[in-house]
Amino acid sequence: MECTLNKQMTTLPLSDDESFMEMGAGNYGCAHYRRRCKVRAPCCDEIFDCRHCHNDSKNALDVDPLRRHDLPRHDVKRVICSLCNTEQDVQQTCIQCGVCMGKYFCSKCNFFDDDVSKNQYHCDKCGICRTGGEENFFHCDTCECCYSTSLKESHTCIERAMHHNCPVCFEYVFDTTKNVISLPCGHTMHLECVLQMEGYFQYSCPLCSRSYCDMSSIWEQLDQEVASTPMPEMYQNKMVWILCNDCAVTSEVNFHIVALKCPSCKSYNTKQIRGGNTSYANITEMVS
């Protein structure tokens, strides 16, 4: 069996062997994982608590850019028991002291974790282990990643949707340990990066500029501001062409210095494309 999850039974007393298997559980590991082993990185022949610790160390700002590199999970071949320091091939139980080096273990990913509250599971199509419980997620073959079952009938498919860097922090999204959100447009990014954007009143996707939340109250405020800001007579009949970032419709509208409203979906998330000076500023980036 490729992936195993060992859980001690709370209703039965542990035998001496079982107690020994549990020895040190939760007391070893790093900021990324609780586990009772370390890994040897074959790329640089150094020992680290986990591959993320390796990647953080080898991609630090003080490292020569030409020497920076990552450790792919599947390249790990040797581990070191944290209790007896025995180096060995990747396996769940130490060959020397017999301790379980990780309650959750996946031989496909060479992955160990003592914190089974994450409900880890291995997705064969993703090729990696994920958290949250297999029953709560489905794999989209078009997007080539796993989504919450709540999005099964509603998410927008984009080919290889998570196989890119987050447009805010530039960290690779597909195998990130952070929470990821799928926007209505189908693009994905870190949830914490979306919240950071909202702190700066940014409410549109950084990749396609489509609004990702209900902006109707903002559009009503802009309606009032446009109505209370009459244009000079020489501009009252000036027409320009706009492209709506929300519905992708191209329209000819009256020019206004405050904002340009899409007549199709009533959004102000538009950009001027013809007529007068071209402006590519998204209104969702200017609302406060």
GROMACS .gro file of C-alpha atoms in nm:
model
  288
    1MET     CA    1   0.000   0.000   0.000
    2GLU     CA    2   0.152   0.327  -0.113
    3CYS     CA    3   0.010   0.569   0.142
    4THR     CA    4  -0.061   0.479   0.502
    5LEU     CA    5  -0.218   0.662   0.791
    6ASN     CA    6  -0.155   0.520   1.137
    7LYS     CA    7  -0.396   0.633   1.411
    8GLN     CA    8  -0.368   0.508   1.769
    9MET     CA    9  -0.693   0.380   1.920
   10THR     CA   10  -0.792   0.586   2.223
   11THR     CA   11  -1.026   0.315   2.355
   12LEU     CA   12  -0.755   0.050   2.393
   13PRO     CA   13  -0.431   0.059   2.594
   14LEU     CA   14  -0.114   0.072   2.388
   15SER     CA   15   0.122  -0.224   2.394
   16ASP     CA   16   0.490  -0.167   2.463
   17ASP     CA   17   0.565  -0.194   2.091
   18GLU     CA   18   0.290   0.054   2.005
   19SER     CA   19   0.411   0.294   2.275
   20PHE     CA   20   0.759   0.278   2.128
   21MET     CA   21   0.620   0.349   1.780
   22GLU     CA   22   0.460   0.663   1.924
   23MET     CA   23   0.778   0.777   2.098
   24GLY     CA   24   0.866   1.139   2.020
   25ALA     CA   25   0.547   1.206   1.820
   26GLY     CA   26   0.492   1.581   1.790
   27ASN     CA   27   0.830   1.666   1.946
   28TYR     CA   28   1.036   1.669   1.628
   29GLY     CA   29   1.012   1.853   1.301
   30CYS     CA   30   1.023   2.210   1.176
   31ALA     CA   31   0.801   2.508   1.102
   32HIS     CA   32   0.651   2.319   0.809
   33TYR     CA   33   0.587   1.969   0.947
   34ARG     CA   34   0.588   1.762   1.267
   35ARG     CA   35   0.788   1.448   1.181
   36ARG     CA   36   1.052   1.220   1.327
   37CYS     CA   37   1.302   1.221   1.044
   38LYS     CA   38   1.513   1.454   0.835
   39VAL     CA   39   1.594   1.433   0.466
   40ARG     CA   40   1.923   1.427   0.280
   41ALA     CA   41   1.911   1.648  -0.028
   42PRO     CA   42   2.083   1.462  -0.314
   43CYS     CA   43   2.140   1.788  -0.502
   44CYS     CA   44   2.377   1.931  -0.242
   45ASP     CA   45   2.428   1.629  -0.012
   46GLU     CA   46   2.311   1.825   0.295
   47ILE     CA   47   2.059   1.733   0.566
   48PHE     CA   48   1.743   1.936   0.628
   49ASP     CA   49   1.427   1.894   0.835
   50CYS     CA   50   1.218   1.890   0.515
   51ARG     CA   51   1.240   1.992   0.150
   52HIS     CA   52   1.081   2.329   0.226
   53CYS     CA   53   1.359   2.401   0.475
   54HIS     CA   54   1.605   2.315   0.198
   55ASN     CA   55   1.429   2.542  -0.051
   56ASP     CA   56   1.413   2.832   0.196
   57SER     CA   57   1.784   2.797   0.268
   58LYS     CA   58   1.901   2.752  -0.090
   59ASN     CA   59   1.687   3.035  -0.230
   60ALA     CA   60   1.767   3.298   0.033
   61LEU     CA   61   1.864   3.645  -0.085
   62ASP     CA   62   2.223   3.601   0.029
   63VAL     CA   63   2.268   3.295  -0.196
   64ASP     CA   64   2.430   3.342  -0.536
   65PRO     CA   65   2.139   3.346  -0.787
   66LEU     CA   66   2.325   3.097  -1.005
   67ARG     CA   67   2.340   2.848  -0.715
   68ARG     CA   68   1.978   2.876  -0.603
   69HIS     CA   69   1.769   2.562  -0.649
   70ASP     CA   70   1.474   2.360  -0.518
   71LEU     CA   71   1.450   2.001  -0.397
   72PRO     CA   72   1.169   1.815  -0.577
   73ARG     CA   73   0.982   1.585  -0.340
   74HIS     CA   74   1.033   1.282  -0.563
   75ASP     CA   75   1.412   1.323  -0.557
   76VAL     CA   76   1.437   1.244  -0.185
   77LYS     CA   77   1.595   0.899  -0.150
   78ARG     CA   78   1.748   0.899   0.201
   79VAL     CA   79   1.613   1.001   0.542
   80ILE     CA   80   1.767   1.024   0.889
   81CYS     CA   81   1.575   0.910   1.197
   82SER     CA   82   1.546   1.199   1.444
   83LEU     CA   83   1.561   0.962   1.745
   84CYS     CA   84   1.859   0.740   1.664
   85ASN     CA   85   2.020   0.935   1.376
   86THR     CA   86   2.026   0.630   1.149
   87GLU     CA   87   2.039   0.717   0.779
   88GLN     CA   88   1.833   0.486   0.559
   89ASP     CA   89   1.617   0.457   0.250
   90VAL     CA   90   1.276   0.624   0.255
   91GLN     CA   91   1.033   0.418   0.465
   92GLN     CA   92   0.780   0.480   0.742
   93THR     CA   93   0.948   0.280   1.020
   94CYS     CA   94   1.311   0.327   1.123
   95ILE     CA   95   1.517   0.016   1.046
   96GLN     CA   96   1.734   0.073   1.356
   97CYS     CA   97   1.508   0.178   1.645
   98GLY     CA   98   1.168   0.084   1.499
   99VAL     CA   99   1.004   0.421   1.563
  100CYS     CA  100   0.735   0.548   1.324
  101MET     CA  101   0.890   0.848   1.151
  102GLY     CA  102   0.553   0.987   1.043
  103LYS     CA  103   0.195   0.885   1.124
  104TYR     CA  104   0.104   0.985   0.771
  105PHE     CA  105   0.346   0.847   0.515
  106CYS     CA  106   0.336   0.849   0.135
  107SER     CA  107   0.598   0.648  -0.049
  108LYS     CA  108   0.503   0.816  -0.378
  109CYS     CA  109   0.588   1.163  -0.246
  110ASN     CA  110   0.850   1.054   0.010
  111PHE     CA  111   0.642   1.250   0.258
  112PHE     CA  112   0.612   1.216   0.639
  113ASP     CA  113   0.386   1.405   0.880
  114ASP     CA  114   0.286   1.336   1.241
  115ASP     CA  115   0.001   1.590   1.233
  116VAL     CA  116  -0.280   1.380   1.087
  117SER     CA  117  -0.542   1.643   1.173
  118LYS     CA  118  -0.470   1.788   0.828
  119ASN     CA  119  -0.646   1.485   0.673
  120GLN     CA  120  -0.374   1.432   0.415
  121TYR     CA  121  -0.437   1.227   0.102
  122HIS     CA  122  -0.245   1.152  -0.217
  123CYS     CA  123  -0.392   1.259  -0.551
  124ASP     CA  124  -0.251   1.040  -0.829
  125LYS     CA  125  -0.352   1.287  -1.099
  126CYS     CA  126  -0.187   1.581  -0.922
  127GLY     CA  127   0.106   1.356  -0.836
  128ILE     CA  128   0.135   1.503  -0.485
  129CYS     CA  129  -0.020   1.481  -0.138
  130ARG     CA  130  -0.285   1.734  -0.041
  131THR     CA  131  -0.468   1.821   0.280
  132GLY     CA  132  -0.835   1.856   0.373
  133GLY     CA  133  -0.966   1.502   0.320
  134GLU     CA  134  -1.002   1.320  -0.011
  135GLU     CA  135  -1.382   1.312   0.027
  136ASN     CA  136  -1.393   1.693   0.027
  137PHE     CA  137  -1.207   1.747  -0.300
  138PHE     CA  138  -1.229   1.648  -0.666
  139HIS     CA  139  -0.965   1.659  -0.939
  140CYS     CA  140  -1.050   1.869  -1.246
  141ASP     CA  141  -0.882   1.718  -1.553
  142THR     CA  142  -0.893   2.048  -1.744
  143CYS     CA  143  -0.749   2.261  -1.463
  144GLU     CA  144  -0.518   1.970  -1.368
  145CYS     CA  145  -0.559   2.034  -0.993
  146CYS     CA  146  -0.786   1.956  -0.699
  147TYR     CA  147  -1.074   2.182  -0.594
  148SER     CA  148  -1.327   2.174  -0.312
  149THR     CA  149  -1.635   1.968  -0.400
  150SER     CA  150  -1.840   2.286  -0.339
  151LEU     CA  151  -1.690   2.422  -0.666
  152LYS     CA  152  -1.754   2.111  -0.877
  153GLU     CA  153  -2.047   2.256  -1.070
  154SER     CA  154  -1.956   2.625  -1.050
  155HIS     CA  155  -1.583   2.680  -1.102
  156THR     CA  156  -1.453   2.824  -1.430
  157CYS     CA  157  -1.211   2.585  -1.599
  158ILE     CA  158  -0.874   2.720  -1.711
  159GLU     CA  159  -0.612   2.483  -1.846
  160ARG     CA  160  -0.348   2.411  -1.580
  161ALA     CA  161  -0.509   2.673  -1.353
  162MET     CA  162  -0.268   2.632  -1.059
  163HIS     CA  163   0.049   2.561  -1.255
  164HIS     CA  164   0.181   2.917  -1.229
  165ASN     CA  165   0.326   3.164  -0.983
  166CYS     CA  166   0.091   3.367  -0.765
  167PRO     CA  167   0.057   3.709  -0.939
  168VAL     CA  168   0.109   3.889  -0.606
  169CYS     CA  169   0.391   3.707  -0.423
  170PHE     CA  170   0.526   3.505  -0.720
  171GLU     CA  171   0.535   3.178  -0.522
  172TYR     CA  172   0.443   2.867  -0.723
  173VAL     CA  173   0.076   2.793  -0.651
  174PHE     CA  174   0.035   2.425  -0.747
  175ASP     CA  175   0.222   2.275  -0.452
  176THR     CA  176   0.208   2.565  -0.207
  177THR     CA  177   0.138   2.495   0.160
  178LYS     CA  178  -0.079   2.810   0.181
  179ASN     CA  179  -0.455   2.833   0.122
  180VAL     CA  180  -0.544   2.890  -0.244
  181ILE     CA  181  -0.861   3.054  -0.377
  182SER     CA  182  -1.020   3.014  -0.719
  183LEU     CA  183  -1.158   3.346  -0.842
  184PRO     CA  184  -1.482   3.365  -1.047
  185CYS     CA  185  -1.272   3.412  -1.362
  186GLY     CA  186  -1.100   3.078  -1.294
  187HIS     CA  187  -0.758   3.215  -1.206
  188THR     CA  188  -0.602   3.101  -0.878
  189MET     CA  189  -0.386   3.271  -0.618
  190HIS     CA  190  -0.312   3.263  -0.246
  191LEU     CA  191  -0.601   3.360  -0.020
  192GLU     CA  192  -0.370   3.574   0.194
  193CYS     CA  193  -0.262   3.762  -0.121
  194VAL     CA  194  -0.627   3.833  -0.210
  195LEU     CA  195  -0.683   3.970   0.141
  196GLN     CA  196  -0.370   4.180   0.105
  197MET     CA  197  -0.504   4.324  -0.222
  198GLU     CA  198  -0.834   4.410  -0.056
  199GLY     CA  199  -0.639   4.603   0.206
  200TYR     CA  200  -0.532   4.831  -0.080
  201PHE     CA  201  -0.885   4.843  -0.232
  202GLN     CA  202  -0.795   4.610  -0.520
  203TYR     CA  203  -1.099   4.404  -0.620
  204SER     CA  204  -1.009   4.270  -0.964
  205CYS     CA  205  -0.806   3.970  -1.076
  206PRO     CA  206  -0.441   4.072  -1.132
  207LEU     CA  207  -0.428   3.851  -1.443
  208CYS     CA  208  -0.745   3.936  -1.635
  209SER     CA  209  -0.881   4.241  -1.445
  210ARG     CA  210  -1.227   4.087  -1.394
  211SER     CA  211  -1.399   4.185  -1.068
  212TYR     CA  212  -1.396   3.897  -0.822
  213CYS     CA  213  -1.661   4.021  -0.574
  214ASP     CA  214  -1.997   4.201  -0.576
  215MET     CA  215  -1.922   4.560  -0.676
  216SER     CA  216  -2.282   4.680  -0.712
  217SER     CA  217  -2.264   4.917  -0.414
  218ILE     CA  218  -1.945   5.074  -0.554
  219TRP     CA  219  -2.105   5.115  -0.897
  220GLU     CA  220  -2.402   5.293  -0.731
  221GLN     CA  221  -2.161   5.534  -0.562
  222LEU     CA  222  -1.996   5.602  -0.896
  223ASP     CA  223  -2.338   5.659  -1.057
  224GLN     CA  224  -2.397   5.936  -0.803
  225GLU     CA  225  -2.050   6.082  -0.850
  226VAL     CA  226  -2.087   6.088  -1.230
  227ALA     CA  227  -2.430   6.249  -1.202
  228SER     CA  228  -2.297   6.520  -0.968
  229THR     CA  229  -1.996   6.596  -1.190
  230PRO     CA  230  -2.119   6.757  -1.513
  231MET     CA  231  -1.870   6.766  -1.797
  232PRO     CA  232  -1.779   7.093  -1.969
  233GLU     CA  233  -1.994   7.168  -2.272
  234MET     CA  234  -1.714   7.089  -2.517
  235TYR     CA  235  -1.698   6.729  -2.383
  236GLN     CA  236  -2.069   6.661  -2.340
  237ASN     CA  237  -2.104   6.493  -2.680
  238LYS     CA  238  -1.761   6.330  -2.687
  239MET     CA  239  -1.787   5.955  -2.751
  240VAL     CA  240  -1.523   5.691  -2.678
  241TRP     CA  241  -1.496   5.316  -2.714
  242ILE     CA  242  -1.451   5.104  -2.404
  243LEU     CA  243  -1.384   4.739  -2.324
  244CYS     CA  244  -1.553   4.600  -2.014
  245ASN     CA  245  -1.323   4.384  -1.802
  246ASP     CA  246  -1.622   4.209  -1.643
  247CYS     CA  247  -1.833   4.104  -1.944
  248ALA     CA  248  -1.576   4.154  -2.225
  249VAL     CA  249  -1.824   4.362  -2.432
  250THR     CA  250  -1.694   4.653  -2.642
  251SER     CA  251  -1.920   4.961  -2.641
  252GLU     CA  252  -1.930   5.324  -2.750
  253VAL     CA  253  -2.021   5.552  -2.457
  254ASN     CA  254  -2.021   5.916  -2.356
  255PHE     CA  255  -1.683   6.022  -2.224
  256HIS     CA  256  -1.667   6.117  -1.856
  257ILE     CA  257  -1.365   6.212  -1.651
  258VAL     CA  258  -1.481   6.018  -1.341
  259ALA     CA  259  -1.548   5.675  -1.493
  260LEU     CA  260  -1.684   5.497  -1.801
  261LYS     CA  261  -1.984   5.269  -1.749
  262CYS     CA  262  -2.048   4.953  -1.948
  263PRO     CA  263  -2.403   4.970  -2.091
  264SER     CA  264  -2.417   4.590  -2.109
  265CYS     CA  265  -2.350   4.481  -1.749
  266LYS     CA  266  -2.352   4.825  -1.577
  267SER     CA  267  -1.996   4.778  -1.450
  268TYR     CA  268  -1.745   5.060  -1.422
  269ASN     CA  269  -1.458   4.813  -1.445
  270THR     CA  270  -1.374   4.928  -1.797
  271LYS     CA  271  -1.087   5.064  -1.999
  272GLN     CA  272  -1.092   5.312  -2.286
  273ILE     CA  273  -0.962   5.155  -2.608
  274ARG     CA  274  -1.043   5.414  -2.877
  275GLY     CA  275  -1.124   5.781  -2.898
  276GLY     CA  276  -0.925   6.048  -2.716
  277ASN     CA  277  -0.626   5.952  -2.503
  278THR     CA  278  -0.621   5.576  -2.438
  279SER     CA  279  -0.629   5.480  -2.070
  280TYR     CA  280  -0.577   5.133  -1.932
  281ALA     CA  281  -0.646   5.209  -1.565
  282ASN     CA  282  -0.901   4.975  -1.410
  283ILE     CA  283  -1.167   5.152  -1.212
  284THR     CA  284  -1.158   4.872  -0.952
  285GLU     CA  285  -0.802   4.979  -0.876
  286MET     CA  286  -0.907   5.337  -0.806
  287VAL     CA  287  -1.209   5.285  -0.580
  288SER     CA  288  -1.152   5.360  -0.209
   0.00000   0.00000   0.00000
